[in-house]
Amino acid sequence: MGALVTLDLPDDSPMLGLPWIITFGPLGDADEWEPVVCGPYERLHALALAEAVVAEEQLMAVVEPLLPALSPDEIRSEIAAAQIAAADDTAHIEQADLYGDFEDVIDDELEAAAEADERTGPPAAPSEAELRAGFQRIAKLLAEKGR
């Protein structure tokens, strides 16, 4: 079984409505090959496809939103926001006390709950028809961006 990595977003995040991509790569350092990027998909389709693949393969799948930018300035703004967030994360880690951070305990509890989940396997991957319908919705979303 492989690993799936994605963002943990609140239910009202505007990022949930964006197109999502999946990057598949080697799980360990022993394998070296170029990652494979697939998408765009709707978020739930991307998650289901990634889970279906990593359930049977020793791979890492990263599911992340695709930010459709319309100008270099918009891209620069996204880069600046990511840099600020990274600096905030670094400051938060540096300020953690000797015994760790309370959020670390919550993460451990969530991981334990996920391990205790008694699903027998990954959810069913979306059908080709479901994916094609999702592609049409994404195309409409991208065409309407910036209007």
Short mmCIF file of C-alpha atoms in Angstrom, two decimals:
data_model
loop_
_atom_site.label_atom_id
_atom_site.label_comp_id
_atom_site.label_asym_id
_atom_site.label_seq_id
_atom_site.Cartn_x
_atom_site.Cartn_y
_atom_site.Cartn_z
CA MET A 1 0.00 0.00 0.00
CA GLY A 2 1.25 3.47 -0.90
CA ALA A 3 0.65 6.89 0.58
CA LEU A 4 -1.78 9.67 -0.25
CA VAL A 5 -1.03 13.30 0.65
CA THR A 6 -3.51 16.15 0.29
CA LEU A 7 -4.51 19.41 1.94
CA ASP A 8 -6.76 19.35 4.98
CA LEU A 9 -9.21 22.14 4.13
CA PRO A 10 -12.25 23.49 5.96
CA ASP A 11 -15.62 22.68 4.41
CA ASP A 12 -16.09 26.28 3.25
CA SER A 13 -12.69 26.64 1.55
CA PRO A 14 -12.92 28.13 -1.95
CA MET A 15 -10.09 25.80 -2.96
CA LEU A 16 -12.48 22.84 -2.83
CA GLY A 17 -14.17 24.07 -6.01
CA LEU A 18 -10.94 24.36 -8.01
CA PRO A 19 -9.66 21.71 -10.41
CA TRP A 20 -7.26 19.23 -8.74
CA ILE A 21 -4.26 17.31 -10.02
CA ILE A 22 -2.59 14.11 -8.84
CA THR A 23 1.17 13.66 -8.87
CA PHE A 24 2.28 10.04 -8.58
CA GLY A 25 5.87 9.35 -7.61
CA PRO A 26 8.08 6.79 -5.91
CA LEU A 27 7.36 6.13 -2.25
CA GLY A 28 10.97 5.64 -1.24
CA ASP A 29 14.41 6.77 -2.24
CA ALA A 30 15.26 3.39 -3.77
CA ASP A 31 13.15 4.07 -6.86
CA GLU A 32 14.05 6.94 -9.13
CA TRP A 33 11.70 7.91 -11.93
CA GLU A 34 9.99 11.05 -13.08
CA PRO A 35 6.68 11.74 -11.34
CA VAL A 36 3.50 11.35 -13.37
CA VAL A 37 1.03 14.24 -13.18
CA CYS A 38 -2.64 13.54 -13.99
CA GLY A 39 -5.64 15.81 -14.18
CA PRO A 40 -7.30 18.17 -13.78
CA TYR A 41 -10.12 16.47 -11.92
CA GLU A 42 -12.76 17.53 -9.47
CA ARG A 43 -11.44 17.05 -5.93
CA LEU A 44 -13.49 13.98 -5.02
CA HIS A 45 -12.60 12.29 -8.30
CA ALA A 46 -8.90 13.04 -7.78
CA LEU A 47 -8.98 11.62 -4.27
CA ALA A 48 -10.82 8.46 -5.35
CA LEU A 49 -8.46 7.85 -8.29
CA ALA A 50 -5.38 8.42 -6.14
CA GLU A 51 -6.67 6.08 -3.43
CA ALA A 52 -7.46 3.38 -5.98
CA VAL A 53 -3.91 3.51 -7.38
CA VAL A 54 -1.97 3.69 -4.10
CA ALA A 55 -4.10 0.94 -2.53
CA GLU A 56 -2.37 -1.57 -4.79
CA GLU A 57 1.00 0.05 -5.50
CA GLN A 58 3.96 1.24 -3.43
CA LEU A 59 3.60 4.83 -4.67
CA MET A 60 3.06 8.28 -3.25
CA ALA A 61 0.15 10.31 -4.60
CA VAL A 62 -0.08 14.03 -3.93
CA VAL A 63 -3.54 15.50 -4.60
CA GLU A 64 -3.50 19.28 -4.82
CA PRO A 65 -5.54 22.12 -6.29
CA LEU A 66 -4.65 23.55 -9.65
CA LEU A 67 -4.61 27.33 -9.48
CA PRO A 68 -5.71 28.70 -12.87
CA ALA A 69 -3.86 32.02 -13.01
CA LEU A 70 -4.53 34.55 -15.76
CA SER A 71 -1.44 36.75 -15.44
CA PRO A 72 2.14 36.79 -14.14
CA ASP A 73 1.00 39.16 -11.36
CA GLU A 74 -1.60 36.63 -10.21
CA ILE A 75 1.09 33.92 -10.14
CA ARG A 76 3.44 36.20 -8.19
CA SER A 77 0.65 36.87 -5.69
CA GLU A 78 0.13 33.11 -5.15
CA ILE A 79 3.90 32.61 -4.72
CA ALA A 80 4.05 35.45 -2.16
CA ALA A 81 1.13 33.97 -0.23
CA ALA A 82 2.84 30.55 -0.17
CA GLN A 83 6.10 32.11 1.04
CA ILE A 84 4.30 34.00 3.82
CA ALA A 85 2.50 30.83 4.89
CA ALA A 86 5.81 28.91 4.97
CA ALA A 87 7.42 31.65 7.08
CA ASP A 88 4.45 31.55 9.47
CA ASP A 89 4.78 27.76 9.76
CA THR A 90 8.50 28.07 10.51
CA ALA A 91 7.84 30.70 13.18
CA HIS A 92 5.13 28.49 14.70
CA ILE A 93 7.51 25.52 14.89
CA GLU A 94 10.28 27.64 16.42
CA GLN A 95 7.87 28.93 19.08
CA ALA A 96 6.67 25.46 20.12
CA ASP A 97 7.63 24.58 23.65
CA LEU A 98 9.88 21.73 24.74
CA TYR A 99 6.96 19.31 25.10
CA GLY A 100 5.52 19.90 21.66
CA ASP A 101 2.48 21.58 20.33
CA PHE A 102 -1.11 20.73 21.18
CA GLU A 103 -1.90 20.45 17.46
CA ASP A 104 0.63 17.61 17.24
CA VAL A 105 -1.57 15.64 19.66
CA ILE A 106 -4.61 16.24 17.46
CA ASP A 107 -2.68 15.02 14.40
CA ASP A 108 -1.69 11.85 16.27
CA GLU A 109 -5.32 11.26 17.26
CA LEU A 110 -6.49 11.72 13.66
CA GLU A 111 -3.86 9.26 12.42
CA ALA A 112 -4.93 6.70 15.03
CA ALA A 113 -8.57 7.13 14.01
CA ALA A 114 -7.65 6.64 10.36
CA GLU A 115 -5.79 3.44 11.19
CA ALA A 116 -8.80 2.18 13.15
CA ASP A 117 -11.10 2.86 10.18
CA GLU A 118 -12.46 -0.53 9.21
CA ARG A 119 -12.93 0.06 5.49
CA THR A 120 -11.94 -3.00 3.54
CA GLY A 121 -10.34 -1.04 0.73
CA PRO A 122 -10.31 2.19 -1.16
CA PRO A 123 -13.56 3.67 -2.42
CA ALA A 124 -14.53 2.78 -5.95
CA ALA A 125 -12.76 4.90 -8.55
CA PRO A 126 -15.09 7.13 -10.58
CA SER A 127 -16.29 5.76 -13.90
CA GLU A 128 -15.13 7.18 -17.22
CA ALA A 129 -18.53 8.84 -17.64
CA GLU A 130 -18.24 10.51 -14.22
CA LEU A 131 -14.74 11.74 -15.07
CA ARG A 132 -15.87 13.13 -18.44
CA ALA A 133 -18.74 14.98 -16.76
CA GLY A 134 -16.23 16.39 -14.27
CA PHE A 135 -13.96 17.49 -17.14
CA GLN A 136 -16.88 19.40 -18.65
CA ARG A 137 -17.59 21.15 -15.34
CA ILE A 138 -13.90 22.04 -14.98
CA ALA A 139 -13.76 23.39 -18.55
CA LYS A 140 -16.78 25.61 -17.81
CA LEU A 141 -15.16 26.78 -14.53
CA LEU A 142 -11.90 27.64 -16.28
CA ALA A 143 -13.66 29.41 -19.17
CA GLU A 144 -15.61 31.58 -16.72
CA LYS A 145 -12.56 32.48 -14.57
CA GLY A 146 -11.94 36.20 -14.44
CA ARG A 147 -15.25 37.27 -15.97
#
